Backbone as JSON, one array per atom type, in Angstrom:
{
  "sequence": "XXXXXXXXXXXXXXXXXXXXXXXXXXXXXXXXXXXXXXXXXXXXXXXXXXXXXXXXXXXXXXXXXXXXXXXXXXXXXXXXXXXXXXXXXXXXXXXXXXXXXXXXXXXXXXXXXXXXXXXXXXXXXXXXXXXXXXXXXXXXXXXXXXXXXXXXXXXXX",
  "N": [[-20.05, -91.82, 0.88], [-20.11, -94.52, 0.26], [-19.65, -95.29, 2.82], [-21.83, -94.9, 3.66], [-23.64, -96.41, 2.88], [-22.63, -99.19, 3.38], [-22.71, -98.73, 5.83], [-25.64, -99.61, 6.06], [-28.18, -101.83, 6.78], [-29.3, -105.34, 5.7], [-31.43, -105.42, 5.03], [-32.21, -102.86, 4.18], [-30.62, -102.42, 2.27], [-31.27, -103.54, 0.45], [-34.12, -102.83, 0.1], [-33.44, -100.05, -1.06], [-31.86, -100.57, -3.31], [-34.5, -102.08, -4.82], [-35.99, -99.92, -5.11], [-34.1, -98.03, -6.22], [-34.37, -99.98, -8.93], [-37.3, -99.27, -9.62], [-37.41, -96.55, -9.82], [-35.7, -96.22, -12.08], [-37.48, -97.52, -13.67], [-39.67, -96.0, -13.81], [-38.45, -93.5, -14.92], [-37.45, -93.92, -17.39], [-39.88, -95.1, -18.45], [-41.24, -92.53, -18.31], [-39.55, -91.02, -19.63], [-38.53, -92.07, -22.01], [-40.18, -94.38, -23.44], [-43.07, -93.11, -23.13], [-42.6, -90.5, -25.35], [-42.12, -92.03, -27.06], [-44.15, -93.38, -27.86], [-45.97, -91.39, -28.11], [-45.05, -90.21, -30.51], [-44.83, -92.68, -32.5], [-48.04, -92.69, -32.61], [-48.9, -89.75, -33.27], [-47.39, -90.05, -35.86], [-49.22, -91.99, -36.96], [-51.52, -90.85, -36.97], [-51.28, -88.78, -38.85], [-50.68, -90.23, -40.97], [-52.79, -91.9, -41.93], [-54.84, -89.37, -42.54], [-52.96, -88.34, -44.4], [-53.2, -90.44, -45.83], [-55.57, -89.87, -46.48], [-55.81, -87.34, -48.05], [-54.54, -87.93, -50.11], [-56.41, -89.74, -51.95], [-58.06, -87.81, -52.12], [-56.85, -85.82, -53.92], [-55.67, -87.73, -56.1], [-58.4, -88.6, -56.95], [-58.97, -85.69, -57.72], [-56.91, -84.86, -59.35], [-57.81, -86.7, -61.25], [-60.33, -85.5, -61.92], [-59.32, -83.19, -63.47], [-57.83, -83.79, -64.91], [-59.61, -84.95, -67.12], [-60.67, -82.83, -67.87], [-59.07, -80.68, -68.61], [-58.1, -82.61, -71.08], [-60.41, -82.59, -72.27], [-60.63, -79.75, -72.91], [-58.79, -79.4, -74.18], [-59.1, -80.98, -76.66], [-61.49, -79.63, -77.51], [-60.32, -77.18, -78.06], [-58.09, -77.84, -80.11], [-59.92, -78.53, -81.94], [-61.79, -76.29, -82.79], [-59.51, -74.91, -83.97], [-59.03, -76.89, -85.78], [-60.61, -76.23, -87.97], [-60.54, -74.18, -87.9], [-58.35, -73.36, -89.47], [-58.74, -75.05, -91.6], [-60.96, -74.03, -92.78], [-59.63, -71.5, -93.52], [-57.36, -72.6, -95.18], [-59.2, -73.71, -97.38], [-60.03, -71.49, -98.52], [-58.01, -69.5, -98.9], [-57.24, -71.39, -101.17], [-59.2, -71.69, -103.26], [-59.46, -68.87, -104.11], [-59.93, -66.83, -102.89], [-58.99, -64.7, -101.71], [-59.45, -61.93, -100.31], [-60.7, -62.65, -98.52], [-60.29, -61.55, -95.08], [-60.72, -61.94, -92.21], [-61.32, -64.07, -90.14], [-62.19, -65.78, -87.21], [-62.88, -68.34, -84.98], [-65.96, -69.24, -83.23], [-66.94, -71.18, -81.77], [-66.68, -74.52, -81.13], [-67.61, -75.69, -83.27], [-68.6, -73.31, -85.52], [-67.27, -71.0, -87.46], [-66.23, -67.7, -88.01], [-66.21, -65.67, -90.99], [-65.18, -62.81, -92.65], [-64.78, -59.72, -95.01], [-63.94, -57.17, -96.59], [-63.8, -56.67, -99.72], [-65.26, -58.41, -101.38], [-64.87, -61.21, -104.17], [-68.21, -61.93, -106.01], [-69.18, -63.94, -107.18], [-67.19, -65.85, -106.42], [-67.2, -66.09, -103.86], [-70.09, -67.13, -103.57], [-69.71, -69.59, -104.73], [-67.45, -71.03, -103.66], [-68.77, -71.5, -101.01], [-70.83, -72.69, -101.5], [-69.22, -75.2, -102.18], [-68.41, -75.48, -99.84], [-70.38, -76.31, -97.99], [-70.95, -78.34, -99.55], [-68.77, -80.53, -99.57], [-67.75, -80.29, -97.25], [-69.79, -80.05, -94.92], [-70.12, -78.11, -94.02], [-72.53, -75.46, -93.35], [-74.03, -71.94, -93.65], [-74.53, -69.98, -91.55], [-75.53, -67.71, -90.98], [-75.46, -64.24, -92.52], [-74.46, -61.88, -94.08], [-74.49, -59.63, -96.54], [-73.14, -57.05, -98.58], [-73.41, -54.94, -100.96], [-70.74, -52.94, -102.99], [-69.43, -50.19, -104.65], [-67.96, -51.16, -106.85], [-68.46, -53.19, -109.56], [-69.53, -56.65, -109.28], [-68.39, -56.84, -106.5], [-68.47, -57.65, -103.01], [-69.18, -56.75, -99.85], [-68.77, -59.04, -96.55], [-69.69, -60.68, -94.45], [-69.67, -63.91, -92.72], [-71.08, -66.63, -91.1], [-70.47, -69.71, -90.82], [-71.38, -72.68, -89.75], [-70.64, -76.36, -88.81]],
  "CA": [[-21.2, -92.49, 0.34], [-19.61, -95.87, 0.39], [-19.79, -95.68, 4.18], [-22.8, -94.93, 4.25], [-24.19, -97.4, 2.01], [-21.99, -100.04, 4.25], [-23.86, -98.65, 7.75], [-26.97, -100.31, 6.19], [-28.86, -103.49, 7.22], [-29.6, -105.87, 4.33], [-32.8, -105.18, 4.47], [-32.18, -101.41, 3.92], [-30.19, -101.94, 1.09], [-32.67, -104.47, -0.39], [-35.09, -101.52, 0.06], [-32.66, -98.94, -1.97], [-32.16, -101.04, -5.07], [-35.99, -102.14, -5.5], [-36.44, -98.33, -5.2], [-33.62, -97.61, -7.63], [-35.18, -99.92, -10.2], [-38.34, -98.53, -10.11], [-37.04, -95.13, -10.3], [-35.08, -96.4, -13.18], [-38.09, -97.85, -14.45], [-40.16, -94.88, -14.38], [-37.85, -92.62, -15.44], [-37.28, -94.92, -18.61], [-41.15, -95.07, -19.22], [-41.19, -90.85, -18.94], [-38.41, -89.89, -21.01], [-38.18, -92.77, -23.95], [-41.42, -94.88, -23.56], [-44.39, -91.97, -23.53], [-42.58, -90.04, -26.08], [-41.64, -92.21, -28.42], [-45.41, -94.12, -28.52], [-47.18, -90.56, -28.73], [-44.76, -90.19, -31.91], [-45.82, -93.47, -33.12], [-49.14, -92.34, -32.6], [-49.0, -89.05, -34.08], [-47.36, -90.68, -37.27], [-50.69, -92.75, -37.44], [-52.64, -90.28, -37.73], [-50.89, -88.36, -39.69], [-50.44, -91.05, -41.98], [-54.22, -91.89, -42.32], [-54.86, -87.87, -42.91], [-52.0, -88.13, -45.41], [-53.99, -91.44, -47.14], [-57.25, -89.09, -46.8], [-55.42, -86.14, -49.07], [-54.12, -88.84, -51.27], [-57.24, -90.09, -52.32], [-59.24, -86.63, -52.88], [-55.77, -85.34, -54.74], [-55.81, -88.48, -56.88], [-59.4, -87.69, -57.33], [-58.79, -84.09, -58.47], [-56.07, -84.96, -60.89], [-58.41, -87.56, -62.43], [-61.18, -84.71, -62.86], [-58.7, -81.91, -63.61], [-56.95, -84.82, -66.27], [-60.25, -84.84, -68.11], [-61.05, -81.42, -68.05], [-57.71, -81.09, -69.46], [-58.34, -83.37, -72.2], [-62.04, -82.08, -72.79], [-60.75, -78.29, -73.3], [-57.65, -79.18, -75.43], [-60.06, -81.36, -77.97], [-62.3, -78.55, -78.42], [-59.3, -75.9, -78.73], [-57.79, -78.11, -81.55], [-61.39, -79.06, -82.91], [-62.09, -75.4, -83.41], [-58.5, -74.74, -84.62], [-58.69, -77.22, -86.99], [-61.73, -75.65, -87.91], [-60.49, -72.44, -88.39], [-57.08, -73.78, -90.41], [-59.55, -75.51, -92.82], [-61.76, -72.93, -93.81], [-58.7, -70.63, -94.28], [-56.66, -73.37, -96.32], [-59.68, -73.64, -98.57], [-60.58, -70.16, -99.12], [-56.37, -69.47, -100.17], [-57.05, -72.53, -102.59], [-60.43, -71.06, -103.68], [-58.59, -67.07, -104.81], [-60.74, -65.61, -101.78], [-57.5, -63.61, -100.33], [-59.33, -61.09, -99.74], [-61.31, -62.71, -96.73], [-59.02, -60.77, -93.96], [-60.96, -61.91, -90.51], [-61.16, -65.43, -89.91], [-62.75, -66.16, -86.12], [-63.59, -69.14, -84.69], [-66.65, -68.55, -82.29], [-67.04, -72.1, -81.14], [-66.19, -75.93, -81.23], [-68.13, -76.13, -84.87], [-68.69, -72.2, -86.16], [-66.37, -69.69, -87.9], [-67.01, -66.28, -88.78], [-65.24, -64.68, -91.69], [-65.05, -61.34, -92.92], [-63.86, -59.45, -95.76], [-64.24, -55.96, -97.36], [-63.68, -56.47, -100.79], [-64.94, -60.1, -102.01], [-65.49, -61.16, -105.18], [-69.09, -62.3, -105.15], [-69.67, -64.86, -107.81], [-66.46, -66.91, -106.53], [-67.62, -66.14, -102.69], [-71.09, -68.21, -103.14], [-69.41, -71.28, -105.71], [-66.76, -71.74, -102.35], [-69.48, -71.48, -100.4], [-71.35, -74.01, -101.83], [-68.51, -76.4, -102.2], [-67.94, -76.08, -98.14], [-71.52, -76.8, -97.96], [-71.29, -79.82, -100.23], [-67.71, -81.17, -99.38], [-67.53, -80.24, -95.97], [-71.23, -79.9, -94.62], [-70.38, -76.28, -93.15], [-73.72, -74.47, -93.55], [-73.98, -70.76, -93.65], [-75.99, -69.95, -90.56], [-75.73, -66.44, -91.17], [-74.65, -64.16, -93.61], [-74.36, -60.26, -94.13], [-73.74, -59.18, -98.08], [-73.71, -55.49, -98.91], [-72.71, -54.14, -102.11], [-69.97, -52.28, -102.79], [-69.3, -49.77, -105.58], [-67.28, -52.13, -107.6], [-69.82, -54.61, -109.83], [-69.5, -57.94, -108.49], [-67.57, -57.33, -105.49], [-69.46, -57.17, -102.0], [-68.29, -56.54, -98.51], [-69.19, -60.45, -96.45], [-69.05, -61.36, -93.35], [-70.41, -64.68, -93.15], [-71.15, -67.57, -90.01], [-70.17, -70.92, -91.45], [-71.46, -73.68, -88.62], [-71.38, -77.68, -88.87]],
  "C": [[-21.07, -94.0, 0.57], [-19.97, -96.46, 2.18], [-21.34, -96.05, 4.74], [-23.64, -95.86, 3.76], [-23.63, -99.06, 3.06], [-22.69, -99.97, 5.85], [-25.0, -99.16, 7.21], [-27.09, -101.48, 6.3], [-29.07, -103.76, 5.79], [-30.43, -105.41, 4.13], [-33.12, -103.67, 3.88], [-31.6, -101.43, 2.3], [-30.91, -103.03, 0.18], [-33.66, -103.19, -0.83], [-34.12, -100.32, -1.22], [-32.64, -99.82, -3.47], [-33.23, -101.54, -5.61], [-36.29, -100.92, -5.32], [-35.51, -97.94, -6.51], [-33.89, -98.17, -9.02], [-35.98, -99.65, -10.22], [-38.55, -97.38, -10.32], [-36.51, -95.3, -11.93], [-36.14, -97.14, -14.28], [-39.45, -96.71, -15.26], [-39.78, -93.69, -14.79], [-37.82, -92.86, -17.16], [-38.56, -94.7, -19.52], [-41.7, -93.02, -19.02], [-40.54, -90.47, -20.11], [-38.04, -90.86, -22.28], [-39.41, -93.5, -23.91], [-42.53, -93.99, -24.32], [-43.79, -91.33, -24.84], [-42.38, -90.12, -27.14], [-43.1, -93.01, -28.88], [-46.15, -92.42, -28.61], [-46.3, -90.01, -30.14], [-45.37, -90.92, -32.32], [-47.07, -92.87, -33.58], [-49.55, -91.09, -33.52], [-48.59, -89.27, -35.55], [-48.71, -91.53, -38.12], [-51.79, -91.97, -38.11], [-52.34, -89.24, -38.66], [-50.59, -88.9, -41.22], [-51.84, -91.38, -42.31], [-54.91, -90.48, -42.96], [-54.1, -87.82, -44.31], [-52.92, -89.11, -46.93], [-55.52, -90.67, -47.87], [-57.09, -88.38, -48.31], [-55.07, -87.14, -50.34], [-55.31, -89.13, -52.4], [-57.77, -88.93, -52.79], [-58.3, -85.94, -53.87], [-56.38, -86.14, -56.48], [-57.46, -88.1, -57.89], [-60.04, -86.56, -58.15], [-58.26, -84.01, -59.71], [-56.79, -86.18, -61.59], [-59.62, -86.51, -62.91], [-60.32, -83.02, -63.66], [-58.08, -82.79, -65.13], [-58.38, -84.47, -67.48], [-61.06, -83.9, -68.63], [-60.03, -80.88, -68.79], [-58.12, -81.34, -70.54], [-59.19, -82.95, -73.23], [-61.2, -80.41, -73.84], [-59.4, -78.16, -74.66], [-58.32, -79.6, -76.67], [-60.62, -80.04, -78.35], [-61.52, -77.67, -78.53], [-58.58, -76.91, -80.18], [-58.8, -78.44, -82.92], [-61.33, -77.38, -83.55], [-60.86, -74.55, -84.54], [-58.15, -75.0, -86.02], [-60.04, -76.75, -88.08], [-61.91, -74.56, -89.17], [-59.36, -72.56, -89.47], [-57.59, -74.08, -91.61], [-60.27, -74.82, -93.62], [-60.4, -72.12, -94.24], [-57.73, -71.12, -95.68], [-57.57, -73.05, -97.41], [-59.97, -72.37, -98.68], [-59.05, -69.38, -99.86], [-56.77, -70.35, -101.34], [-58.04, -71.92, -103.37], [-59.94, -69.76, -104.33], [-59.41, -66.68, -103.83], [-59.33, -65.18, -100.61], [-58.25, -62.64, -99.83], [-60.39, -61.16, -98.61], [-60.01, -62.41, -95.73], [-59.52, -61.3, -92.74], [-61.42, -63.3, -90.8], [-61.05, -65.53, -87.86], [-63.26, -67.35, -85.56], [-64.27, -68.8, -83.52], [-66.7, -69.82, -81.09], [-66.31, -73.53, -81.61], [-66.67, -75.86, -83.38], [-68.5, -74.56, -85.64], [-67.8, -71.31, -85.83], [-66.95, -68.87, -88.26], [-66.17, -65.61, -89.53], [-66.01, -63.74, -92.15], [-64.25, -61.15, -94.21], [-64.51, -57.89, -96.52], [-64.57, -55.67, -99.35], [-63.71, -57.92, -101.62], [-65.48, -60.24, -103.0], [-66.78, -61.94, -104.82], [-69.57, -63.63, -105.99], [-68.39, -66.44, -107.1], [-66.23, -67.34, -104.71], [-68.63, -67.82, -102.53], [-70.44, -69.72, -103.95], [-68.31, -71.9, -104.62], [-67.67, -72.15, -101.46], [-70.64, -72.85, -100.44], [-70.74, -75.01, -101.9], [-68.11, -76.77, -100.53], [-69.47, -76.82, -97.88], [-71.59, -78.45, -98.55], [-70.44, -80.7, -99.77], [-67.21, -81.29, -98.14], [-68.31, -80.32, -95.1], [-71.21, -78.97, -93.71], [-71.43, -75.65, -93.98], [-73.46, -73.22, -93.1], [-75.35, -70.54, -92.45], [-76.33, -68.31, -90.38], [-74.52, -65.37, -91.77], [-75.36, -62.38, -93.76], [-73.6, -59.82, -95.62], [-74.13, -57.68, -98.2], [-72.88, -55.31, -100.04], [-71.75, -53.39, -102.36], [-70.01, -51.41, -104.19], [-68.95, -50.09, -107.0], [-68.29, -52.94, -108.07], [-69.16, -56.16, -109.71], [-68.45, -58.08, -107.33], [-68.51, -56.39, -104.33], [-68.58, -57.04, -100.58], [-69.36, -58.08, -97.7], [-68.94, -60.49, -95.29], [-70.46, -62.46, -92.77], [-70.56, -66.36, -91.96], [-71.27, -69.01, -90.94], [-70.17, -71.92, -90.15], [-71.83, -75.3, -89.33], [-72.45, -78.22, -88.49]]
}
């Protein structure tokens, strides 16, 4: 090789090394140039795509946050709801209301088989007065027993 590199005219071997750098230059811009700018490139847009999801995420968890928020209020609204009427009706001697329902954000529905009936309507009236739960509907039937009725009774703010 040496020899043969030595049998050339200057001008030949002038010619060989402006050929070997531009081999060496487009070899260079194939195999680390192109592939490292269409990374770049694909990072770009992958990174703009990425800012896209960001934003409609963010988005989501701000309407999913207050949907959230919304559904826990009205589960402890009606909770406390339903805790309250039951507290007062223990404090009241009405044990023997047994079904205790909350239907919504502001109306309960209790129940009971065997209630006394004079100490039914004087609670009844004190939720009304002290609490401003109105009776929005109300089912009394008699029972065999004198003054005790079977009740089941819609108590809404």
């Amino acid at each position: 090789m040496r020899e043969r590199w030595a049998a050339l005219s200057d001008r030949e071997k002038q010619t060989v090394r402006w050929g070997a750098i531009a081999l060496g230059i487009i070899l260079g811009y194939l195999f680390c140039w192109m592939p490292l700018h269409e990374s770049v490139m694909a990072s770009r847009e992958s990174l703009l795509s990425n800012r896209s999801l960001l934003v409609w995420m963010q988005q989501t968890d701000h309407q999913m946050s207050s949907l959230t928020s919304a559904s826990s209020r009205k589960g402890s609204a009606s909770d406390s709801l339903l805790m309250q009427v039951q507290a007062s009706a223990r404090e009241n001697g009405l044990t023997s209301l047994s079904s205790f329902q909350p239907l919504d954000d502001n109306t309960v529905q209790i129940s009971g088989p065997e209630v006394e009936f004079d100490r039914l309507i004087s609670w009844l009236i004190n939720q009304w007065a002290d609490q401003g739960l109105a009776v929005s509907q109300a089912l009394v039937t008699s029972t065999d027993m004198p003054g005790i009725v079977s009740a089941s009774i819609t108590l809404k703010y």
